[in-house]
Tab-separated table of C-alpha atoms in Angstrom:
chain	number	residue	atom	x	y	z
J	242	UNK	CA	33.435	-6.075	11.332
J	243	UNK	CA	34.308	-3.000	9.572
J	244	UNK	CA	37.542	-0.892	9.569
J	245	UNK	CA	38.649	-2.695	13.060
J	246	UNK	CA	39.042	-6.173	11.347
J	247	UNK	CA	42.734	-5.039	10.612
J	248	UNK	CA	43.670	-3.806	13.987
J	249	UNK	CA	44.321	-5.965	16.722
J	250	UNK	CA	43.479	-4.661	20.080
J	251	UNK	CA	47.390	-4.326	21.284
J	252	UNK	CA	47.732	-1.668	19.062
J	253	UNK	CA	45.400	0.371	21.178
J	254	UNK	CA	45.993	-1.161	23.994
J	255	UNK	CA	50.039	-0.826	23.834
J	256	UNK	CA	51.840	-2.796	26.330
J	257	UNK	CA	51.245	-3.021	30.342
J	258	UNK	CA	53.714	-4.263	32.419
J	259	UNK	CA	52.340	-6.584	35.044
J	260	UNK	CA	54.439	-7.584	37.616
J	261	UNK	CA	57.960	-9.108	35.843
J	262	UNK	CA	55.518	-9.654	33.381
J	263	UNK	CA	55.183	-7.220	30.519
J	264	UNK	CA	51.598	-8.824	28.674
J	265	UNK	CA	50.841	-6.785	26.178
J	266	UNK	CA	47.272	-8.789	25.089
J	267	UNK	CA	49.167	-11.847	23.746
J	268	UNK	CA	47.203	-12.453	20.680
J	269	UNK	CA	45.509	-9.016	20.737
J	270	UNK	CA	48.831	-7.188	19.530
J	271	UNK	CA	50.060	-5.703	16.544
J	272	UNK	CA	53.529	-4.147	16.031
J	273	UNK	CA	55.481	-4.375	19.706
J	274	UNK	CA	54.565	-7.300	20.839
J	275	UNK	CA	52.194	-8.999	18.480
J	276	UNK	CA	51.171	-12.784	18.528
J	277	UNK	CA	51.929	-14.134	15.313
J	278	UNK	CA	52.244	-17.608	13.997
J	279	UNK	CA	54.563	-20.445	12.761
J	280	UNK	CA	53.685	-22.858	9.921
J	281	UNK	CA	56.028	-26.180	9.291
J	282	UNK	CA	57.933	-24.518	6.811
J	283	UNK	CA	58.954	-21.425	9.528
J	284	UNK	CA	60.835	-24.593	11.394
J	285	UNK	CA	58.522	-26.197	13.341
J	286	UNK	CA	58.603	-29.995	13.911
J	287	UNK	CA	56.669	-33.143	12.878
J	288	UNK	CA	52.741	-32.334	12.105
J	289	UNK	CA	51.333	-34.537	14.626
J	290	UNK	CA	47.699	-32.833	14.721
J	291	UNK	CA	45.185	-34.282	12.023
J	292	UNK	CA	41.908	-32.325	11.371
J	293	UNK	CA	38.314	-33.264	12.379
J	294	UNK	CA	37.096	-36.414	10.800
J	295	UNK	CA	41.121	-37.439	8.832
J	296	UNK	CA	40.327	-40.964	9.070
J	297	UNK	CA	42.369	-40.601	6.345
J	298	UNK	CA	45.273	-39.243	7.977
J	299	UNK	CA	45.070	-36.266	6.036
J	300	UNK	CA	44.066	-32.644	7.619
J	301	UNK	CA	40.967	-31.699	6.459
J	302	UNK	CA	39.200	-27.981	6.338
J	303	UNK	CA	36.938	-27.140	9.125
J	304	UNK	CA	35.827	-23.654	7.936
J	305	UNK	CA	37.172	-21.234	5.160
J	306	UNK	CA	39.584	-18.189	5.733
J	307	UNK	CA	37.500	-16.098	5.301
J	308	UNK	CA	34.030	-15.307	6.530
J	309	UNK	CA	31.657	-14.824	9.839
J	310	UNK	CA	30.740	-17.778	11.759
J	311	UNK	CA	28.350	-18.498	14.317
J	312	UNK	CA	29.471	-20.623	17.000
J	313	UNK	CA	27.435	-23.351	16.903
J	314	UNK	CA	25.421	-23.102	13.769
J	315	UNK	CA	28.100	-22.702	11.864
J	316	UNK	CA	31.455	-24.412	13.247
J	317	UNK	CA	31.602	-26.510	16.810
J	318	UNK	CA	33.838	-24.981	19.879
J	319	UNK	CA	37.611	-26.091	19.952
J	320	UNK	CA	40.272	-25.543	18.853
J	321	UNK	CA	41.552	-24.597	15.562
J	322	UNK	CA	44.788	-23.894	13.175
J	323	UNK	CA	45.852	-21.938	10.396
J	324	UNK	CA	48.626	-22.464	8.601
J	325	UNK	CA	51.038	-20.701	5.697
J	326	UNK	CA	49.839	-17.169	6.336
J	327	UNK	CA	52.208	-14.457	5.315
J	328	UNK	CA	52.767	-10.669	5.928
J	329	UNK	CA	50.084	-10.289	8.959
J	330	UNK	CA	47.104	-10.454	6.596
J	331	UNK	CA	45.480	-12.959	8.152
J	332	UNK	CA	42.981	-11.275	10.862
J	333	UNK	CA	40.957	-13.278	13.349
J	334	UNK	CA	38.954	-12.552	15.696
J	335	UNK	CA	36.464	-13.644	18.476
J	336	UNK	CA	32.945	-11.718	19.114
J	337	UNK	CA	30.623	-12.318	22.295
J	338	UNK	CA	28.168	-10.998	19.455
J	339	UNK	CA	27.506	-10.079	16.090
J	340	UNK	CA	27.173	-6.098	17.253
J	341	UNK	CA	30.423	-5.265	15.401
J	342	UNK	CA	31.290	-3.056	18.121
J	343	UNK	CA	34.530	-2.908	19.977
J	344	UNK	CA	32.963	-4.356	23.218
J	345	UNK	CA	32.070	-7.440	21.051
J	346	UNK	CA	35.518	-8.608	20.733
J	347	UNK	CA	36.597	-10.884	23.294
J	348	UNK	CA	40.103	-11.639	21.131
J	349	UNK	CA	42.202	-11.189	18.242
J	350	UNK	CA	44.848	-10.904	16.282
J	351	UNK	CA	46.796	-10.403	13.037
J	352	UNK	CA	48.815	-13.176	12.097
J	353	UNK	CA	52.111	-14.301	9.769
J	354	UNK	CA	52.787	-18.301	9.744
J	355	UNK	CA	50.735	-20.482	12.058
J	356	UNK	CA	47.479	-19.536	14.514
J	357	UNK	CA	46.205	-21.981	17.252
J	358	UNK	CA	43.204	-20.522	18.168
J	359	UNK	CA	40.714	-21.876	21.006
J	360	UNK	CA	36.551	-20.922	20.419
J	361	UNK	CA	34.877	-21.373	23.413
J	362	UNK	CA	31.173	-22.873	23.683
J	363	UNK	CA	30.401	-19.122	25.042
J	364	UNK	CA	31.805	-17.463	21.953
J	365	UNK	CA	29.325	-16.281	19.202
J	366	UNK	CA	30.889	-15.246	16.552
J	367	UNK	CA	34.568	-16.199	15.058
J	368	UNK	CA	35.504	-13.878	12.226
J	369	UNK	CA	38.353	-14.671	10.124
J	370	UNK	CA	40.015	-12.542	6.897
J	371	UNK	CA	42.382	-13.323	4.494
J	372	UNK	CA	43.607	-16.613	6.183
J	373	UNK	CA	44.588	-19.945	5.055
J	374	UNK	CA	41.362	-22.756	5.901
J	375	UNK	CA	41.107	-23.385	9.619
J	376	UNK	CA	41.623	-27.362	10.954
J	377	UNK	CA	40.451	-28.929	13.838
J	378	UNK	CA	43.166	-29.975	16.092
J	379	UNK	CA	43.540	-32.373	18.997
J	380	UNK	CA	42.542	-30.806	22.392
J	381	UNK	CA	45.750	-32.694	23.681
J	382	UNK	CA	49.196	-32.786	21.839
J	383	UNK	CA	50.295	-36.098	20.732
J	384	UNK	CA	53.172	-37.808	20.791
J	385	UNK	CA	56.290	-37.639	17.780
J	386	UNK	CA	59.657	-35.477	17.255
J	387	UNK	CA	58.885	-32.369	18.535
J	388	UNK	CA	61.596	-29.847	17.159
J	389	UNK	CA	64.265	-27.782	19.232
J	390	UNK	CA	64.717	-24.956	16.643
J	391	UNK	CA	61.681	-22.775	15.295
J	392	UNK	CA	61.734	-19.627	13.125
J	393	UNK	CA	61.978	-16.219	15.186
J	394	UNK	CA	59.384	-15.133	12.743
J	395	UNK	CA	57.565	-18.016	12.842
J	396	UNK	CA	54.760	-17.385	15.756
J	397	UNK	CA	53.060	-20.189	17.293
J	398	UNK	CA	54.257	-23.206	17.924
J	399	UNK	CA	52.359	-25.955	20.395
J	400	UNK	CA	54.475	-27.266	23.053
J	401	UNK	CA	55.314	-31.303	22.779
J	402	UNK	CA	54.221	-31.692	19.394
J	403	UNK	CA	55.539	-28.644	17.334
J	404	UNK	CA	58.848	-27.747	19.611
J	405	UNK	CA	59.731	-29.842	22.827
J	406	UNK	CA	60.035	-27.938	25.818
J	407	UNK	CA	63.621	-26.902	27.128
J	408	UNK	CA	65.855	-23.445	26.943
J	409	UNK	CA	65.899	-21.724	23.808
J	410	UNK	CA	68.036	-19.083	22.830
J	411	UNK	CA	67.985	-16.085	19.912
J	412	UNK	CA	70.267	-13.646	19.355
J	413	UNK	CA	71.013	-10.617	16.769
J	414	UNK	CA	68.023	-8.782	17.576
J	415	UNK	CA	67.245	-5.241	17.451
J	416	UNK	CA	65.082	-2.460	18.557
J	417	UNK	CA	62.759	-4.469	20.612
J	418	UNK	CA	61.323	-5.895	17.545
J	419	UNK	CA	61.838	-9.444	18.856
J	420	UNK	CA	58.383	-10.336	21.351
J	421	UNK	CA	57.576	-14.081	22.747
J	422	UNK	CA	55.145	-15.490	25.026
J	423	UNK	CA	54.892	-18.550	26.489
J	424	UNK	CA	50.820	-19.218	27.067
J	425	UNK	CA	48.481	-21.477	28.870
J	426	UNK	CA	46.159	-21.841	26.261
J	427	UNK	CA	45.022	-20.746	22.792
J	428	UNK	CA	42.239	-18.314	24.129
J	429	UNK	CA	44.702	-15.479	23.859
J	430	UNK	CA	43.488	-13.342	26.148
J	431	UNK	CA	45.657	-11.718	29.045
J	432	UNK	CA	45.177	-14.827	31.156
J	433	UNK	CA	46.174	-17.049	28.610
J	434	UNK	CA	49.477	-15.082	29.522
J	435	UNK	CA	52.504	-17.282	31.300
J	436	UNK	CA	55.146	-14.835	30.380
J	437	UNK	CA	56.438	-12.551	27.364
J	438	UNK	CA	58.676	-9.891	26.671
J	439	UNK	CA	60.025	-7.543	23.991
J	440	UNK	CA	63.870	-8.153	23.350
J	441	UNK	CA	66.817	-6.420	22.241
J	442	UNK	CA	69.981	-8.620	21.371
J	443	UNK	CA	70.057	-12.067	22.669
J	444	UNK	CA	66.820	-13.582	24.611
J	445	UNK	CA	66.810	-16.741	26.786
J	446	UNK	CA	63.764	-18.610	26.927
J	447	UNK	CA	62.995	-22.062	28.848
J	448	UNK	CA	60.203	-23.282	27.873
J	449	UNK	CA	58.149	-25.615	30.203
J	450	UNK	CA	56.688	-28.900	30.077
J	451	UNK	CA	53.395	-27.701	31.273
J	452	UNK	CA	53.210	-24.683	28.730
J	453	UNK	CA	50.635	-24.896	26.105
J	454	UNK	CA	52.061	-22.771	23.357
J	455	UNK	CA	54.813	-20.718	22.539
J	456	UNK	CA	54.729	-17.609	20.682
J	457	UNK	CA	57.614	-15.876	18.731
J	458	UNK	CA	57.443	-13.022	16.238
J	459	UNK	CA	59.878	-10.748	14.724
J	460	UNK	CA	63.001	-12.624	16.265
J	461	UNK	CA	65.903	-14.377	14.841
J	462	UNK	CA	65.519	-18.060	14.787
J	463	UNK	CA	65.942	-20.061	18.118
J	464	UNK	CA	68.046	-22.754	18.911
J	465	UNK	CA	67.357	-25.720	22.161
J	466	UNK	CA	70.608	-25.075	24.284
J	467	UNK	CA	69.336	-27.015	27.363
């Protein structure tokens, strides 16, 4: 989709403060406030998601990193992971067509560690560059040992299967490089928005029960207090 496939819309966008909520696009960020990811080795807990058709009980590949795909044809709605990525060089994104226009996107993102990402049945196109393979996941997190620290720079972790809900706590950060969300869903758009917010020295979080995902990028590590 052309020169746009590296920039995620946040960094045009910038960051709106909506109520005592500052969402900045979620997942459609880069720089402040970008939605980046967490893989198992950034401290996340117990794998408990196989991929589509692990009978096995191994994850298997639902699409490649890199390519267009039409929703559909090509790969079924749900939702999907990508794990391992470093440095932000994994770009995704989701098109209402295959214009390549800026009005096609409905989301994206650029994306270090792990990326949850929901297509939706009304999607038609998911783009993806320079990622790891994309898995099916469970619509519904399963049951296991859900972990109570995760990497500040790890990015998204699922709620009651990669991190158990509860108050988390980083601290040593600096110059509002530290951003986290806590999200609804994996559609990333400014809906999928619970709550986030850029941080300087320490940040409290509590995570809920009910939250979907939780998002963390450019912190230091956080620790379950509560």
């Amino acid at each position: 989709m052309g020169m746009k496939g590296r920039l995620a819309l946040g960094a045009v966008v910038g960051v709106v403060v909506i109520g005592t909520v500052s969402a900045n696009g979620g997942s459609n960020s880069e720089g402040k406030g970008p939605s980046v990811s967490a893989g198992r080795d950034a401290g996340a807990g117990r794998d408990a998601d196989a991929g589509a058709g692990a009978a096995d009980g191994k994850k298997k590949a639902a699409f490649e990193g890199d390519g267009d795909f039409r929703v559909g044809p090509d790969i079924e709605p749900g939702t999907y992971r990508t794990t391992g990525n470093t440095d932000d060089l994994c770009y995704w994104e989701r098109a209402k067509d295959a214009s390549g226009e800026m009005d096609s996107l409905l989301a994206n993102d650029n994306v270090s560690g792990t990326a949850y990402v929901t297509v939706k049945a009304t999607d038609k196109l998911f783009t993806s560059s320079g990622c790891n393979d994309w898995e099916a996941v469970a619509p519904r997190a399963r049951g296991g040992s859900p972990a109570t620290t995760m990497a500040g720079r790890g990015g998204m972790f699922r709620v009651g299967t990669d991190i158990a809900p509860g108050t988390y706590r980083s601290t040593g950060n600096t110059d509002d490089l530290c951003y986290w969300e806590r999200a609804r869903d994996a559609e990333h758009s400014l809906d999928s928005i619970i709550a986030n917010d850029n941080v300087t020295g320490t940040a409290v979080v509590t995570v809920s029960a009910s939250d979907a995902y939780f998002k963390t990028s450019g912190c230091q590590d956080w620790k379950k207090t509560a």
